Amino acid sequence: MFPGMSRIGILTNQEDPKAPPQLKELEAAGRAKNAKISTGNVSRPGDIENALRLLAREQVDVVIVLQTGLLLVNGRQIAASALGMGLSTLYGYREHVVAGGLISYGVDLSWCYRRAAYFVDRILHGTPPAHLPIEFPPNFRCRSTLRPPRHSALPCRRC
């Protein structure tokens, strides 16, 4: 999605159990592409500004915001701060773009919630959980605000 990026920033919350595996995969992908990876850790909402400032000082080409609860619920603050610092952002949830972020590519959370409701209904009507299938989202979606930060030279392909 971002050809030619050599400096990638990752905004993470290492206290969330979902973050370390995501970070590990992104670091491996970065090494494979000879990209320099910088991380900014956020443990509470007050850390967001400093973590983004650190990534801005590292002059990253793009900031990937990991899929953690803390970063999801603080999407508006992340988007506003990143935009103010001229940082282009990539998210895993559409909800971040709705909150003002640049681009998301990932599962549709509303689909996940609807499917969870289906499984709860099946269980409440007597289906043993062991008889229910394991499902993964059928597709990923790309969403964009189509307005990169003014300072960004982001060569982004269309979603």
PDB file of C-alpha atoms in Angstrom:
ATOM      1  CA  MET A   1       0.000   0.000   0.000  1.00  0.00           C
ATOM      2  CA  PHE A   2       2.927   2.335   0.687  1.00  0.00           C
ATOM      3  CA  PRO A   3       5.650   1.707  -1.898  1.00  0.00           C
ATOM      4  CA  GLY A   4       9.124   2.946  -1.088  1.00  0.00           C
ATOM      5  CA  MET A   5       8.613   3.476   2.634  1.00  0.00           C
ATOM      6  CA  SER A   6      11.917   3.063   4.447  1.00  0.00           C
ATOM      7  CA  ARG A   7      11.053   4.388   7.926  1.00  0.00           C
ATOM      8  CA  ILE A   8       7.946   2.942   9.544  1.00  0.00           C
ATOM      9  CA  GLY A   9       6.569   3.994  12.907  1.00  0.00           C
ATOM     10  CA  ILE A  10       4.398   1.723  14.996  1.00  0.00           C
ATOM     11  CA  LEU A  11       2.085   3.050  17.690  1.00  0.00           C
ATOM     12  CA  THR A  12       1.509   0.248  20.184  1.00  0.00           C
ATOM     13  CA  ASN A  13       0.225  -0.592  23.628  1.00  0.00           C
ATOM     14  CA  GLN A  14       2.477  -3.403  24.827  1.00  0.00           C
ATOM     15  CA  GLU A  15       0.246  -3.997  27.857  1.00  0.00           C
ATOM     16  CA  ASP A  16      -2.506  -5.298  25.552  1.00  0.00           C
ATOM     17  CA  PRO A  17      -2.041  -9.021  24.801  1.00  0.00           C
ATOM     18  CA  LYS A  18      -2.911  -8.444  21.127  1.00  0.00           C
ATOM     19  CA  ALA A  19      -0.029  -6.016  20.575  1.00  0.00           C
ATOM     20  CA  PRO A  20       3.150  -8.149  20.900  1.00  0.00           C
ATOM     21  CA  PRO A  21       2.191 -10.627  18.127  1.00  0.00           C
ATOM     22  CA  GLN A  22       1.199  -7.750  15.824  1.00  0.00           C
ATOM     23  CA  LEU A  23       4.455  -5.932  16.533  1.00  0.00           C
ATOM     24  CA  LYS A  24       6.497  -9.088  15.947  1.00  0.00           C
ATOM     25  CA  GLU A  25       4.877  -9.632  12.520  1.00  0.00           C
ATOM     26  CA  LEU A  26       5.373  -6.010  11.482  1.00  0.00           C
ATOM     27  CA  GLU A  27       9.013  -6.037  12.567  1.00  0.00           C
ATOM     28  CA  ALA A  28       9.627  -9.202  10.529  1.00  0.00           C
ATOM     29  CA  ALA A  29       7.938  -7.645   7.490  1.00  0.00           C
ATOM     30  CA  GLY A  30      10.010  -4.477   7.973  1.00  0.00           C
ATOM     31  CA  ARG A  31      13.255  -6.463   8.106  1.00  0.00           C
ATOM     32  CA  ALA A  32      12.265  -8.290   4.921  1.00  0.00           C
ATOM     33  CA  LYS A  33      11.803  -4.919   3.187  1.00  0.00           C
ATOM     34  CA  ASN A  34      14.915  -3.343   4.779  1.00  0.00           C
ATOM     35  CA  ALA A  35      12.754  -0.755   6.520  1.00  0.00           C
ATOM     36  CA  LYS A  36      13.739   0.920   9.782  1.00  0.00           C
ATOM     37  CA  ILE A  37      11.072   0.306  12.432  1.00  0.00           C
ATOM     38  CA  SER A  38      10.481   2.754  15.291  1.00  0.00           C
ATOM     39  CA  THR A  39       7.940   2.157  18.033  1.00  0.00           C
ATOM     40  CA  GLY A  40       6.007   4.465  20.289  1.00  0.00           C
ATOM     41  CA  ASN A  41       4.407   2.734  23.269  1.00  0.00           C
ATOM     42  CA  VAL A  42       1.160   4.036  24.762  1.00  0.00           C
ATOM     43  CA  SER A  43       0.104   2.681  28.164  1.00  0.00           C
ATOM     44  CA  ARG A  44      -2.570   5.291  28.864  1.00  0.00           C
ATOM     45  CA  PRO A  45      -4.247   8.091  26.875  1.00  0.00           C
ATOM     46  CA  GLY A  46      -1.800  10.666  28.252  1.00  0.00           C
ATOM     47  CA  ASP A  47       1.066   8.875  26.480  1.00  0.00           C
ATOM     48  CA  ILE A  48      -0.347   9.316  22.959  1.00  0.00           C
ATOM     49  CA  GLU A  49       1.062  12.771  22.281  1.00  0.00           C
ATOM     50  CA  ASN A  50       4.582  11.870  23.450  1.00  0.00           C
ATOM     51  CA  ALA A  51       4.635   8.585  21.523  1.00  0.00           C
ATOM     52  CA  LEU A  52       3.609  10.339  18.306  1.00  0.00           C
ATOM     53  CA  ARG A  53       6.120  13.122  18.952  1.00  0.00           C
ATOM     54  CA  LEU A  54       8.839  10.461  19.274  1.00  0.00           C
ATOM     55  CA  LEU A  55       7.819   8.943  15.923  1.00  0.00           C
ATOM     56  CA  ALA A  56       7.752  12.404  14.313  1.00  0.00           C
ATOM     57  CA  ARG A  57      11.335  13.028  15.563  1.00  0.00           C
ATOM     58  CA  GLU A  58      12.319   9.708  13.972  1.00  0.00           C
ATOM     59  CA  GLN A  59      10.935  11.147  10.703  1.00  0.00           C
ATOM     60  CA  VAL A  60       8.882   8.058   9.917  1.00  0.00           C
ATOM     61  CA  ASP A  61       7.158   7.868   6.545  1.00  0.00           C
ATOM     62  CA  VAL A  62       4.002   6.323   7.974  1.00  0.00           C
ATOM     63  CA  VAL A  63       2.662   5.375  11.414  1.00  0.00           C
ATOM     64  CA  ILE A  64       0.899   2.031  11.756  1.00  0.00           C
ATOM     65  CA  VAL A  65      -1.509   2.071  14.702  1.00  0.00           C
ATOM     66  CA  LEU A  66      -1.894  -1.412  16.157  1.00  0.00           C
ATOM     67  CA  GLN A  67      -5.257  -3.002  16.872  1.00  0.00           C
ATOM     68  CA  THR A  68      -5.573  -2.651  20.629  1.00  0.00           C
ATOM     69  CA  GLY A  69      -8.490  -1.550  22.786  1.00  0.00           C
ATOM     70  CA  LEU A  70      -6.758   1.532  24.180  1.00  0.00           C
ATOM     71  CA  LEU A  71      -5.734   2.773  20.734  1.00  0.00           C
ATOM     72  CA  LEU A  72      -9.197   2.078  19.305  1.00  0.00           C
ATOM     73  CA  VAL A  73     -11.111   4.055  21.922  1.00  0.00           C
ATOM     74  CA  ASN A  74      -8.648   6.959  21.626  1.00  0.00           C
ATOM     75  CA  GLY A  75      -8.806   7.089  17.828  1.00  0.00           C
ATOM     76  CA  ARG A  76      -9.969  10.706  17.669  1.00  0.00           C
ATOM     77  CA  GLN A  77      -7.048  11.908  19.809  1.00  0.00           C
ATOM     78  CA  ILE A  78      -4.549   9.848  17.777  1.00  0.00           C
ATOM     79  CA  ALA A  79      -5.915  11.149  14.477  1.00  0.00           C
ATOM     80  CA  ALA A  80      -5.886  14.796  15.600  1.00  0.00           C
ATOM     81  CA  SER A  81      -2.379  14.593  17.067  1.00  0.00           C
ATOM     82  CA  ALA A  82      -0.942  12.737  14.063  1.00  0.00           C
ATOM     83  CA  LEU A  83      -2.515  15.204  11.634  1.00  0.00           C
ATOM     84  CA  GLY A  84      -1.143  18.129  13.643  1.00  0.00           C
ATOM     85  CA  MET A  85       2.358  16.625  13.458  1.00  0.00           C
ATOM     86  CA  GLY A  86       2.106  15.864   9.748  1.00  0.00           C
ATOM     87  CA  LEU A  87       2.159  12.092  10.291  1.00  0.00           C
ATOM     88  CA  SER A  88       0.380   9.785   7.868  1.00  0.00           C
ATOM     89  CA  THR A  89      -1.413   6.966   9.650  1.00  0.00           C
ATOM     90  CA  LEU A  90      -2.520   3.444   8.772  1.00  0.00           C
ATOM     91  CA  TYR A  91      -5.016   1.615  10.974  1.00  0.00           C
ATOM     92  CA  GLY A  92      -6.541  -1.842  11.171  1.00  0.00           C
ATOM     93  CA  TYR A  93     -10.070  -0.645  11.926  1.00  0.00           C
ATOM     94  CA  ARG A  94     -12.458   1.528   9.896  1.00  0.00           C
ATOM     95  CA  GLU A  95     -13.501   3.242  13.133  1.00  0.00           C
ATOM     96  CA  HIS A  96     -10.167   5.081  13.196  1.00  0.00           C
ATOM     97  CA  VAL A  97     -10.881   6.638   9.790  1.00  0.00           C
ATOM     98  CA  VAL A  98     -14.349   7.650  10.983  1.00  0.00           C
ATOM     99  CA  ALA A  99     -12.561   9.373  13.902  1.00  0.00           C
ATOM    100  CA  GLY A 100     -10.339  11.307  11.453  1.00  0.00           C
ATOM    101  CA  GLY A 101      -7.469   8.917  10.643  1.00  0.00           C
ATOM    102  CA  LEU A 102      -6.008   8.663   7.136  1.00  0.00           C
ATOM    103  CA  ILE A 103      -6.344   5.027   6.000  1.00  0.00           C
ATOM    104  CA  SER A 104      -7.568   1.735   7.435  1.00  0.00           C
ATOM    105  CA  TYR A 105      -7.228  -1.753   6.065  1.00  0.00           C
ATOM    106  CA  GLY A 106      -8.737  -4.534   8.089  1.00  0.00           C
ATOM    107  CA  VAL A 107     -11.812  -6.352   9.264  1.00  0.00           C
ATOM    108  CA  ASP A 108     -15.187  -4.689   9.655  1.00  0.00           C
ATOM    109  CA  LEU A 109     -15.866  -4.671  13.408  1.00  0.00           C
ATOM    110  CA  SER A 110     -19.625  -4.336  12.868  1.00  0.00           C
ATOM    111  CA  TRP A 111     -19.539  -7.640  10.933  1.00  0.00           C
ATOM    112  CA  CYS A 112     -17.649  -9.245  13.831  1.00  0.00           C
ATOM    113  CA  TYR A 113     -20.228  -7.975  16.334  1.00  0.00           C
ATOM    114  CA  ARG A 114     -23.122  -9.281  14.229  1.00  0.00           C
ATOM    115  CA  ARG A 115     -21.480 -12.697  13.951  1.00  0.00           C
ATOM    116  CA  ALA A 116     -20.838 -12.755  17.702  1.00  0.00           C
ATOM    117  CA  ALA A 117     -24.551 -12.074  18.264  1.00  0.00           C
ATOM    118  CA  TYR A 118     -25.386 -14.987  15.955  1.00  0.00           C
ATOM    119  CA  PHE A 119     -23.185 -17.358  17.975  1.00  0.00           C
ATOM    120  CA  VAL A 120     -24.622 -16.163  21.295  1.00  0.00           C
ATOM    121  CA  ASP A 121     -28.110 -16.768  19.913  1.00  0.00           C
ATOM    122  CA  ARG A 122     -27.172 -20.310  18.795  1.00  0.00           C
ATOM    123  CA  ILE A 123     -25.706 -21.120  22.215  1.00  0.00           C
ATOM    124  CA  LEU A 124     -28.729 -19.702  24.047  1.00  0.00           C
ATOM    125  CA  HIS A 125     -30.955 -21.895  21.866  1.00  0.00           C
ATOM    126  CA  GLY A 126     -29.079 -25.033  22.897  1.00  0.00           C
ATOM    127  CA  THR A 127     -26.303 -25.537  20.341  1.00  0.00           C
ATOM    128  CA  PRO A 128     -23.177 -26.726  22.147  1.00  0.00           C
ATOM    129  CA  PRO A 129     -20.272 -24.324  21.496  1.00  0.00           C
ATOM    130  CA  ALA A 130     -18.137 -27.252  20.260  1.00  0.00           C
ATOM    131  CA  HIS A 131     -20.608 -27.696  17.376  1.00  0.00           C
ATOM    132  CA  LEU A 132     -20.235 -24.130  16.144  1.00  0.00           C
ATOM    133  CA  PRO A 133     -17.735 -23.356  13.397  1.00  0.00           C
ATOM    134  CA  ILE A 134     -14.681 -21.191  13.855  1.00  0.00           C
ATOM    135  CA  GLU A 135     -15.063 -18.239  11.530  1.00  0.00           C
ATOM    136  CA  PHE A 136     -12.722 -15.596  10.238  1.00  0.00           C
ATOM    137  CA  PRO A 137     -13.923 -12.407   8.571  1.00  0.00           C
ATOM    138  CA  PRO A 138     -14.493 -13.125   4.873  1.00  0.00           C
ATOM    139  CA  ASN A 139     -12.804  -9.966   3.647  1.00  0.00           C
ATOM    140  CA  PHE A 140     -10.766  -6.943   4.594  1.00  0.00           C
ATOM    141  CA  ARG A 141     -11.809  -3.419   3.733  1.00  0.00           C
ATOM    142  CA  CYS A 142      -9.839  -0.339   2.865  1.00  0.00           C
ATOM    143  CA  ARG A 143     -11.160   3.042   3.990  1.00  0.00           C
ATOM    144  CA  SER A 144      -9.591   6.452   3.530  1.00  0.00           C
ATOM    145  CA  THR A 145     -10.283  10.072   4.371  1.00  0.00           C
ATOM    146  CA  LEU A 146      -8.434  10.977   1.143  1.00  0.00           C
ATOM    147  CA  ARG A 147      -6.745  13.916   2.831  1.00  0.00           C
ATOM    148  CA  PRO A 148      -3.159  13.166   3.855  1.00  0.00           C
ATOM    149  CA  PRO A 149      -1.365  15.591   6.158  1.00  0.00           C
ATOM    150  CA  ARG A 150      -0.105  18.730   4.398  1.00  0.00           C
ATOM    151  CA  HIS A 151       3.550  17.944   5.124  1.00  0.00           C
ATOM    152  CA  SER A 152       3.292  14.354   3.938  1.00  0.00           C
ATOM    153  CA  ALA A 153       4.907  13.170   0.739  1.00  0.00           C
ATOM    154  CA  LEU A 154       3.017   9.918   1.094  1.00  0.00           C
ATOM    155  CA  PRO A 155       2.962   8.033  -2.229  1.00  0.00           C
ATOM    156  CA  CYS A 156      -0.171   6.060  -1.390  1.00  0.00           C
ATOM    157  CA  ARG A 157      -1.840   3.812  -3.933  1.00  0.00           C
ATOM    158  CA  ARG A 158      -5.595   3.988  -4.130  1.00  0.00           C
ATOM    159  CA  CYS A 159      -7.435   1.577  -1.841  1.00  0.00           C
TER     160      CYS A 159
END
